[in-house]
Short mmCIF file of C-alpha atoms in Angstrom, two decimals:
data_model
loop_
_atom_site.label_atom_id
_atom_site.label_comp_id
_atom_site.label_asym_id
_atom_site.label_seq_id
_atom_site.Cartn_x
_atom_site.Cartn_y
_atom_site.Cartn_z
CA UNK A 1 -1.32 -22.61 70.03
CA UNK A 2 -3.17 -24.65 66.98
CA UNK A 3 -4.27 -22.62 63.94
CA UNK A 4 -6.43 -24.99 61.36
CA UNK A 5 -7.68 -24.24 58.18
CA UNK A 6 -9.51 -27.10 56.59
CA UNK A 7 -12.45 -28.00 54.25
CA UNK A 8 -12.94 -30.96 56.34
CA UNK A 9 -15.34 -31.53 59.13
CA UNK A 10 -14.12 -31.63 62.46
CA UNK A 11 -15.63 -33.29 65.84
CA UNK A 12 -15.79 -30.47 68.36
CA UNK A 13 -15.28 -33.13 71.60
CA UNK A 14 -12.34 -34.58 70.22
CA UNK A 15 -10.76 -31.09 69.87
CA UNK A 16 -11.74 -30.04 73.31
CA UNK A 17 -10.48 -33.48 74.76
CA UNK A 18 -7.17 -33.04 72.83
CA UNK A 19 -7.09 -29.44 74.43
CA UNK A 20 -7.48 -30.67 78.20
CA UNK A 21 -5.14 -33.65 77.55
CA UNK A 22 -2.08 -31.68 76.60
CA UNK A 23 -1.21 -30.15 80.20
CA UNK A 24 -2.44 -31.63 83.52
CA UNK A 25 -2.39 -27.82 84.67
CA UNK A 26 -5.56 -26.87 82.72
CA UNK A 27 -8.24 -26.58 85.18
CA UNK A 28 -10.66 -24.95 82.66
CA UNK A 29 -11.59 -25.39 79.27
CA UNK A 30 -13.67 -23.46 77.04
CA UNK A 31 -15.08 -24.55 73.82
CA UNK A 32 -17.14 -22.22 70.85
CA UNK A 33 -18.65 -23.92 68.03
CA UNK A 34 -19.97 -21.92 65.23
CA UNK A 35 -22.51 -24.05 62.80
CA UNK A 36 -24.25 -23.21 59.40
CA UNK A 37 -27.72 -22.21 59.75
CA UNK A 38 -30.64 -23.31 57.59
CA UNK A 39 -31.97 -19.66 57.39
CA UNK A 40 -30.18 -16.01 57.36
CA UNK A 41 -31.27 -12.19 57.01
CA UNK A 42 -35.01 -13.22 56.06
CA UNK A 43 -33.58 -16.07 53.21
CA UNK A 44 -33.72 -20.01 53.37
CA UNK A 45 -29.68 -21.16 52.79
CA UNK A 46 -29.37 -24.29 51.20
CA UNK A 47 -25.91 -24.47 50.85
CA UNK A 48 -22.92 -21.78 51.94
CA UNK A 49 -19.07 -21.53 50.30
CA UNK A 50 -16.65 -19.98 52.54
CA UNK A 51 -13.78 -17.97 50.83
CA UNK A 52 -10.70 -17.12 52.38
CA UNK A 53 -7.18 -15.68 51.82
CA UNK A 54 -4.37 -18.54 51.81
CA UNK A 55 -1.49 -17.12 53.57
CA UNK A 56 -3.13 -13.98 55.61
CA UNK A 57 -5.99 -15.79 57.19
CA UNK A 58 -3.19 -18.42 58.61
CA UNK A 59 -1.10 -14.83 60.00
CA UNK A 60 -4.20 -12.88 61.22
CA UNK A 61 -5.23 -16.24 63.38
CA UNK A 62 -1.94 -16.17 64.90
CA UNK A 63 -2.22 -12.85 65.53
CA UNK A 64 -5.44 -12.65 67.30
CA UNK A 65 -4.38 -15.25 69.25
CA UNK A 66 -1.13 -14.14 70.64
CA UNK A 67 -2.64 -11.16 71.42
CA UNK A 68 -5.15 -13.21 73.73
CA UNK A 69 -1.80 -15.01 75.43
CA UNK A 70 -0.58 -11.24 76.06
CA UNK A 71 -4.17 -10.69 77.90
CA UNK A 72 -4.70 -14.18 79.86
CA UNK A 73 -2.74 -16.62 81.66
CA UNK A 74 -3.99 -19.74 79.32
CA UNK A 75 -2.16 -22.75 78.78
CA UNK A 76 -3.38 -23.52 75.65
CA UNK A 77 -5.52 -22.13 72.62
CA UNK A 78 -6.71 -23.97 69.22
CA UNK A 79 -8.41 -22.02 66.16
CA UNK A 80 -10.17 -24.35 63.77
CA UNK A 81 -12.08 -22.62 60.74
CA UNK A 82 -13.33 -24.25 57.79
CA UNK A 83 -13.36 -23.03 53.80
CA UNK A 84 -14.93 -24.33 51.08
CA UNK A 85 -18.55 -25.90 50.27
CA UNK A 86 -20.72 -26.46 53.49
CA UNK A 87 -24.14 -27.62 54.72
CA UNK A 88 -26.78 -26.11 56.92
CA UNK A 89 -26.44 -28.11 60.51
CA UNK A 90 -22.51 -28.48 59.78
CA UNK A 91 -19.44 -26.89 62.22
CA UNK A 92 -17.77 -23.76 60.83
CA UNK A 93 -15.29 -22.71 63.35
CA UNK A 94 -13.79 -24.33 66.75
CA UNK A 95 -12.01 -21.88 69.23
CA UNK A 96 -10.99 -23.47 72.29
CA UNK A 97 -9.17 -22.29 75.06
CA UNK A 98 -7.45 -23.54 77.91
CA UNK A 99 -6.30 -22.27 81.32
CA UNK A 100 -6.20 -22.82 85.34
CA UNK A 101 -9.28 -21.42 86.14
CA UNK A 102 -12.46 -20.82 84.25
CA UNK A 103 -12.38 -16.64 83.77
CA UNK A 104 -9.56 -16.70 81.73
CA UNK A 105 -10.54 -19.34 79.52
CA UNK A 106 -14.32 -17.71 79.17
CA UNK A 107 -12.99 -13.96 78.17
CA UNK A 108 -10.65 -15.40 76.11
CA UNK A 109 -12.51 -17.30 73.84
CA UNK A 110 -15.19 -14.68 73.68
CA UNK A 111 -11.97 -12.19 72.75
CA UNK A 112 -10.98 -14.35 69.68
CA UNK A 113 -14.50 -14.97 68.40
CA UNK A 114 -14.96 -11.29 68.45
CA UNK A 115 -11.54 -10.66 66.60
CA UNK A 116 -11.79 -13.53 64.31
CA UNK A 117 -15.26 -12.12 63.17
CA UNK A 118 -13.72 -8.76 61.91
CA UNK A 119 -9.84 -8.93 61.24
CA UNK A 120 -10.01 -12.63 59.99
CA UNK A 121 -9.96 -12.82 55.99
CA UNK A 122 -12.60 -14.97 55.67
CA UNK A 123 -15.96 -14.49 53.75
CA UNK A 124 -19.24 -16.11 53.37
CA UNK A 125 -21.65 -16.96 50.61
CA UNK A 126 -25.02 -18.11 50.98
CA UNK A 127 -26.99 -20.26 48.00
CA UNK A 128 -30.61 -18.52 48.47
CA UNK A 129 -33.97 -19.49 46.55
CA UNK A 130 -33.06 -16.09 44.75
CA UNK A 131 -29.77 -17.01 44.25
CA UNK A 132 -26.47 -16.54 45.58
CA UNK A 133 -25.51 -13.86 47.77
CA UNK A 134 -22.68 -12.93 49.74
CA UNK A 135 -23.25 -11.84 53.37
CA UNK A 136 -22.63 -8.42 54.57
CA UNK A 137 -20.94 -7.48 57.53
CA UNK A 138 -22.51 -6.90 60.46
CA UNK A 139 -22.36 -3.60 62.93
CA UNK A 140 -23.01 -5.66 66.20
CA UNK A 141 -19.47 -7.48 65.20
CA UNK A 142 -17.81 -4.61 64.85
CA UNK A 143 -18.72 -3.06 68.21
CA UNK A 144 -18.64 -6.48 69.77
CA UNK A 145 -14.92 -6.36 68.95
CA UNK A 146 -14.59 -2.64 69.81
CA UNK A 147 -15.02 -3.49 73.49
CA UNK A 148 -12.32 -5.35 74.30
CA UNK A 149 -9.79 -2.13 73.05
CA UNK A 150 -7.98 -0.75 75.54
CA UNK B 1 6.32 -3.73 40.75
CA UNK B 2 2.82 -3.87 42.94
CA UNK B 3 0.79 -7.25 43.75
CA UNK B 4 -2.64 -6.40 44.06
CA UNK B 5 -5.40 -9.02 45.33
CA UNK B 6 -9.33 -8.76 45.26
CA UNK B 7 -11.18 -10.99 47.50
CA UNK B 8 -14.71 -12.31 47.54
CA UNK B 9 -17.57 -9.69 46.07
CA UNK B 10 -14.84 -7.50 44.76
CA UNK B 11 -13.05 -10.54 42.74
CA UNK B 12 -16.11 -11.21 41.17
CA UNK B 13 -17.00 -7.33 40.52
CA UNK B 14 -13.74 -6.48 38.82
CA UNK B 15 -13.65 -10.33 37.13
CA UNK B 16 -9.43 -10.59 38.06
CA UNK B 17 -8.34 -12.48 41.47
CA UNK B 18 -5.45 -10.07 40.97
CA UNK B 19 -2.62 -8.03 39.16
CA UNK B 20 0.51 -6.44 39.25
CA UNK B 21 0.77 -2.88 38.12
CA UNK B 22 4.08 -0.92 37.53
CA UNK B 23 5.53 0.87 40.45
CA UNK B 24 4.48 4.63 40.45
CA UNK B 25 6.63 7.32 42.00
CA UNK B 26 2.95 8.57 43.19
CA UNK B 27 1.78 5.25 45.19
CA UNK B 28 2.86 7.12 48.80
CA UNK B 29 0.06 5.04 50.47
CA UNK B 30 -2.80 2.15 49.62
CA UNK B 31 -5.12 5.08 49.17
CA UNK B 32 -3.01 6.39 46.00
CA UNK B 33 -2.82 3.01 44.53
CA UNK B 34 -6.97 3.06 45.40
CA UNK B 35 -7.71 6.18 43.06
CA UNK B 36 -5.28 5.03 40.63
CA UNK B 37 -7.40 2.06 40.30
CA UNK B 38 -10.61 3.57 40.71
CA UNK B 39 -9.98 6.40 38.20
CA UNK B 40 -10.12 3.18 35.72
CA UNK B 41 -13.92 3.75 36.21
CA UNK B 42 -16.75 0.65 35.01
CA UNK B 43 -16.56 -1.97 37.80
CA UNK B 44 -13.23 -0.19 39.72
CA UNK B 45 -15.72 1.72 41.59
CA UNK B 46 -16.62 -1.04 43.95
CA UNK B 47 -13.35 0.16 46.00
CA UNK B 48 -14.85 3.41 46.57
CA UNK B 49 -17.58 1.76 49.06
CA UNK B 50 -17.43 3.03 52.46
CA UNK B 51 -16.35 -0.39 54.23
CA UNK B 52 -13.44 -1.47 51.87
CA UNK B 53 -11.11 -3.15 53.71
CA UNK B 54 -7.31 -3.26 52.63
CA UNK B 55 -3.93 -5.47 53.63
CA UNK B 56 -0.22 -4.89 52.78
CA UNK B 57 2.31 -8.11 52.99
CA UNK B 58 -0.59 -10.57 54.39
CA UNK B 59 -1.20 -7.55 57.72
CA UNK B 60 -4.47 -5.92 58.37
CA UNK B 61 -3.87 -2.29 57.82
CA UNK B 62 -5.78 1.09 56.89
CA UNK B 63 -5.81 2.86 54.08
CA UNK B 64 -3.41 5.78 54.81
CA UNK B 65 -0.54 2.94 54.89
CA UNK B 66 2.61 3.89 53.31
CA UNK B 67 3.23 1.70 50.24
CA UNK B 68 6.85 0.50 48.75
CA UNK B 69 8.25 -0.69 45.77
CA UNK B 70 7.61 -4.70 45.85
CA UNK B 71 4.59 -4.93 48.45
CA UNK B 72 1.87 -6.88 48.16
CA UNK B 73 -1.80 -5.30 48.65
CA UNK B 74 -5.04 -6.81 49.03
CA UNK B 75 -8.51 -4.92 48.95
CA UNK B 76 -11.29 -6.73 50.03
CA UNK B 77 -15.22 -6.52 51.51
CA UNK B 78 -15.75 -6.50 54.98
CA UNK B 79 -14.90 -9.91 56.39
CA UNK B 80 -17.45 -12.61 57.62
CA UNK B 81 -16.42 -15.57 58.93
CA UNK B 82 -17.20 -17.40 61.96
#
Protein backbone atom coordinates (compact mmCIF):
# COMPACT_ATOMS: atom_id res chain seq x y z
CA UNK A 1 0.00 0.00 0.00
CA UNK A 2 0.99 3.91 -0.81
CA UNK A 3 -0.27 6.56 1.63
CA UNK A 4 0.60 10.32 0.20
CA UNK A 5 0.15 13.43 1.73
CA UNK A 6 1.29 16.31 -0.38
CA UNK A 7 0.57 20.00 -1.27
CA UNK A 8 1.64 19.17 -4.67
CA UNK A 9 -0.41 18.34 -7.67
CA UNK A 10 -0.45 14.98 -8.83
CA UNK A 11 -1.33 13.40 -12.46
CA UNK A 12 -4.06 10.85 -11.83
CA UNK A 13 -2.84 8.49 -15.11
CA UNK A 14 0.53 8.30 -13.99
CA UNK A 15 -0.64 7.01 -10.56
CA UNK A 16 -3.00 4.54 -12.05
CA UNK A 17 -0.23 3.38 -14.60
CA UNK A 18 2.27 3.05 -11.69
CA UNK A 19 -0.56 0.97 -9.91
CA UNK A 20 -1.08 -1.63 -12.89
CA UNK A 21 2.72 -1.76 -13.52
CA UNK A 22 3.74 -3.07 -10.14
CA UNK A 23 2.27 -6.78 -10.45
CA UNK A 24 1.48 -8.50 -13.79
CA UNK A 25 -1.38 -10.25 -11.65
CA UNK A 26 -3.63 -7.13 -11.54
CA UNK A 27 -6.35 -7.73 -13.91
CA UNK A 28 -8.37 -4.70 -12.66
CA UNK A 29 -7.74 -1.34 -11.71
CA UNK A 30 -9.82 1.21 -10.23
CA UNK A 31 -9.13 4.81 -10.06
CA UNK A 32 -11.26 7.87 -7.91
CA UNK A 33 -10.33 11.34 -8.42
CA UNK A 34 -11.79 13.92 -6.23
CA UNK A 35 -11.38 17.72 -7.75
CA UNK A 36 -12.16 21.25 -6.28
CA UNK A 37 -15.30 22.66 -7.46
CA UNK A 38 -15.93 26.22 -8.57
CA UNK A 39 -19.24 26.36 -6.53
CA UNK A 40 -20.48 24.66 -3.06
CA UNK A 41 -23.70 24.76 -0.72
CA UNK A 42 -25.28 27.78 -2.79
CA UNK A 43 -21.57 29.90 -2.67
CA UNK A 44 -19.05 30.66 -5.60
CA UNK A 45 -15.36 29.17 -4.14
CA UNK A 46 -12.58 30.94 -5.39
CA UNK A 47 -10.00 29.37 -3.65
CA UNK A 48 -10.10 26.30 -0.83
CA UNK A 49 -7.19 25.49 2.07
CA UNK A 50 -7.22 22.03 3.22
CA UNK A 51 -6.14 21.44 6.91
CA UNK A 52 -5.06 18.33 8.24
CA UNK A 53 -3.48 16.57 11.27
CA UNK A 54 0.36 15.64 10.63
CA UNK A 55 0.87 12.35 12.15
CA UNK A 56 -2.95 10.94 12.53
CA UNK A 57 -4.13 11.59 9.05
CA UNK A 58 -0.85 9.44 7.84
CA UNK A 59 -2.25 6.44 10.70
CA UNK A 60 -6.02 6.74 9.94
CA UNK A 61 -5.07 6.22 5.96
CA UNK A 62 -3.31 3.18 6.85
CA UNK A 63 -5.92 2.14 8.75
CA UNK A 64 -8.76 2.42 6.41
CA UNK A 65 -6.83 0.79 4.10
CA UNK A 66 -5.77 -2.34 5.78
CA UNK A 67 -9.03 -2.76 6.75
CA UNK A 68 -10.01 -2.85 2.90
CA UNK A 69 -7.00 -5.69 2.40
CA UNK A 70 -8.89 -7.64 5.35
CA UNK A 71 -12.24 -7.30 3.04
CA UNK A 72 -10.79 -7.88 -0.68
CA UNK A 73 -8.33 -9.92 -2.36
CA UNK A 74 -6.40 -6.69 -4.00
CA UNK A 75 -2.98 -6.62 -4.96
CA UNK A 76 -2.39 -3.26 -4.52
CA UNK A 77 -3.92 0.08 -3.05
CA UNK A 78 -2.52 3.87 -3.21
CA UNK A 79 -4.12 6.89 -1.11
CA UNK A 80 -3.06 10.27 -2.40
CA UNK A 81 -4.67 13.41 -0.58
CA UNK A 82 -3.57 16.83 -0.84
CA UNK A 83 -3.28 19.84 2.03
CA UNK A 84 -2.70 23.17 1.72
CA UNK A 85 -3.87 26.13 -0.76
CA UNK A 86 -5.89 24.80 -3.86
CA UNK A 87 -7.78 25.91 -6.98
CA UNK A 88 -11.22 25.25 -8.32
CA UNK A 89 -10.66 22.56 -11.39
CA UNK A 90 -7.53 21.09 -9.36
CA UNK A 91 -7.21 17.10 -7.96
CA UNK A 92 -7.80 16.68 -4.22
CA UNK A 93 -7.53 13.06 -3.54
CA UNK A 94 -6.39 9.81 -5.68
CA UNK A 95 -7.54 6.32 -4.32
CA UNK A 96 -6.64 3.61 -6.51
CA UNK A 97 -6.99 0.12 -6.18
CA UNK A 98 -5.79 -2.88 -7.67
CA UNK A 99 -6.83 -6.53 -7.94
CA UNK A 100 -7.54 -9.74 -10.32
CA UNK A 101 -10.81 -9.01 -11.25
CA UNK A 102 -12.84 -5.86 -11.42
CA UNK A 103 -15.47 -6.37 -8.19
CA UNK A 104 -12.93 -6.24 -5.80
CA UNK A 105 -11.18 -3.36 -7.03
CA UNK A 106 -14.76 -1.36 -7.55
CA UNK A 107 -16.10 -2.04 -3.74
CA UNK A 108 -12.95 -1.34 -2.57
CA UNK A 109 -12.29 1.91 -3.67
CA UNK A 110 -15.84 2.95 -3.05
CA UNK A 111 -15.06 1.45 0.77
CA UNK A 112 -12.05 3.85 1.29
CA UNK A 113 -13.66 6.93 -0.24
CA UNK A 114 -16.47 6.39 2.12
CA UNK A 115 -14.04 5.90 5.18
CA UNK A 116 -11.63 8.49 4.19
CA UNK A 117 -14.62 11.01 4.06
CA UNK A 118 -15.48 10.51 7.84
CA UNK A 119 -12.54 8.97 9.96
CA UNK A 120 -9.79 10.85 7.90
CA UNK A 121 -8.50 14.11 9.82
CA UNK A 122 -8.74 16.25 7.15
CA UNK A 123 -10.80 19.55 6.83
CA UNK A 124 -11.84 21.97 4.26
CA UNK A 125 -12.12 25.71 3.88
CA UNK A 126 -13.74 27.47 1.22
CA UNK A 127 -12.77 31.41 0.25
CA UNK A 128 -16.54 32.64 -0.54
CA UNK A 129 -17.63 36.23 -1.90
CA UNK A 130 -18.79 36.50 1.88
CA UNK A 131 -15.79 35.31 3.09
CA UNK A 132 -14.25 32.33 4.37
CA UNK A 133 -16.02 29.47 5.62
CA UNK A 134 -15.29 26.14 6.67
CA UNK A 135 -17.45 23.28 5.32
CA UNK A 136 -19.67 21.26 7.44
CA UNK A 137 -20.00 17.74 7.42
CA UNK A 138 -22.29 16.10 5.58
CA UNK A 139 -25.13 13.33 6.74
CA UNK A 140 -25.11 11.45 3.31
CA UNK A 141 -21.19 10.70 4.26
CA UNK A 142 -21.90 9.50 7.28
CA UNK A 143 -24.52 6.94 6.23
CA UNK A 144 -22.60 6.33 3.06
CA UNK A 145 -19.92 4.95 5.38
CA UNK A 146 -22.45 3.30 7.74
CA UNK A 147 -23.22 0.72 5.06
CA UNK A 148 -20.36 -1.03 4.66
CA UNK A 149 -20.46 -2.05 8.81
CA UNK A 150 -20.86 -5.34 9.41
CA UNK B 1 0.79 15.77 31.98
CA UNK B 2 -2.12 15.92 29.04
CA UNK B 3 -1.45 17.06 25.25
CA UNK B 4 -4.45 18.51 24.01
CA UNK B 5 -4.91 19.52 20.16
CA UNK B 6 -7.75 21.66 18.45
CA UNK B 7 -8.13 21.30 14.82
CA UNK B 8 -9.66 23.46 12.13
CA UNK B 9 -12.95 25.68 13.33
CA UNK B 10 -12.20 24.81 16.89
CA UNK B 11 -8.35 26.10 16.64
CA UNK B 12 -9.54 29.18 15.46
CA UNK B 13 -12.58 29.40 18.11
CA UNK B 14 -10.45 28.82 21.17
CA UNK B 15 -7.31 30.94 19.35
CA UNK B 16 -4.53 27.94 20.75
CA UNK B 17 -3.48 24.96 18.22
CA UNK B 18 -3.00 23.30 21.60
CA UNK B 19 -1.94 22.81 25.35
CA UNK B 20 -0.91 20.71 27.97
CA UNK B 21 -2.82 20.75 31.19
CA UNK B 22 -1.71 19.03 34.50
CA UNK B 23 -2.77 15.50 35.00
CA UNK B 24 -6.03 15.30 37.15
CA UNK B 25 -6.82 12.31 39.32
CA UNK B 26 -10.51 13.09 37.80
CA UNK B 27 -9.63 12.79 33.86
CA UNK B 28 -11.19 8.88 33.88
CA UNK B 29 -12.16 9.47 30.18
CA UNK B 30 -11.92 12.31 27.17
CA UNK B 31 -15.35 13.35 28.33
CA UNK B 32 -13.89 14.50 31.90
CA UNK B 33 -11.06 16.29 30.35
CA UNK B 34 -14.16 17.83 27.90
CA UNK B 35 -16.11 19.50 30.94
CA UNK B 36 -12.98 20.39 32.55
CA UNK B 37 -12.33 22.41 29.58
CA UNK B 38 -15.65 23.52 28.86
CA UNK B 39 -16.42 24.63 32.44
CA UNK B 40 -13.63 27.39 31.36
CA UNK B 41 -16.74 28.95 29.65
CA UNK B 42 -16.24 32.10 26.67
CA UNK B 43 -15.12 30.27 23.50
CA UNK B 44 -14.61 26.53 25.42
CA UNK B 45 -18.13 25.97 24.60
CA UNK B 46 -17.54 25.11 21.01
CA UNK B 47 -16.71 21.42 22.41
CA UNK B 48 -20.09 21.10 23.70
CA UNK B 49 -21.55 20.90 19.92
CA UNK B 50 -23.27 17.79 19.17
CA UNK B 51 -20.73 16.46 16.38
CA UNK B 52 -17.35 17.02 18.24
CA UNK B 53 -15.15 14.60 17.26
CA UNK B 54 -12.19 13.43 19.59
CA UNK B 55 -8.68 11.24 19.18
CA UNK B 56 -6.31 9.79 21.84
CA UNK B 57 -2.47 8.90 20.70
CA UNK B 58 -3.18 9.85 16.82
CA UNK B 59 -6.59 6.85 16.97
CA UNK B 60 -10.09 7.77 16.19
CA UNK B 61 -11.98 7.14 19.34
CA UNK B 62 -15.30 8.25 21.26
CA UNK B 63 -15.71 10.18 23.92
CA UNK B 64 -16.26 7.68 26.80
CA UNK B 65 -12.42 6.63 26.16
CA UNK B 66 -10.46 6.01 29.18
CA UNK B 67 -7.69 8.62 29.49
CA UNK B 68 -3.99 8.10 31.17
CA UNK B 69 -1.39 10.01 32.53
CA UNK B 70 0.87 11.12 29.33
CA UNK B 71 -1.77 10.70 26.37
CA UNK B 72 -2.23 12.81 23.80
CA UNK B 73 -5.93 14.08 22.87
CA UNK B 74 -7.22 15.85 20.02
CA UNK B 75 -10.83 17.42 19.70
CA UNK B 76 -11.81 18.43 16.51
CA UNK B 77 -15.05 19.32 13.98
CA UNK B 78 -16.41 16.79 11.96
CA UNK B 79 -13.93 15.88 9.25
CA UNK B 80 -14.19 16.82 5.46
CA UNK B 81 -11.87 15.80 3.21
CA UNK B 82 -12.02 14.14 -0.01
Amino acid sequence: MAIRVQSETFDPGLELNALHAANRGIGAVVGFVGYVRDFNDGQDVAALFLEHAPGMTEKALARIVAEAEQRWPLLGVEVLHRVGHLQPGEPIVFVGTASAHRQAAFEACNFIMDYLKTRAPFWKKEDTPEGPRWVEGRDSDLAAAERWRR
Amino acid sequence: MIRVQYFARYRETIGVDGEQLAWQDGFASLDDLRNHLLARGGAWAVLAEQNLMCARNQELCGLDEPLRDGDEVAFFPTVTGG
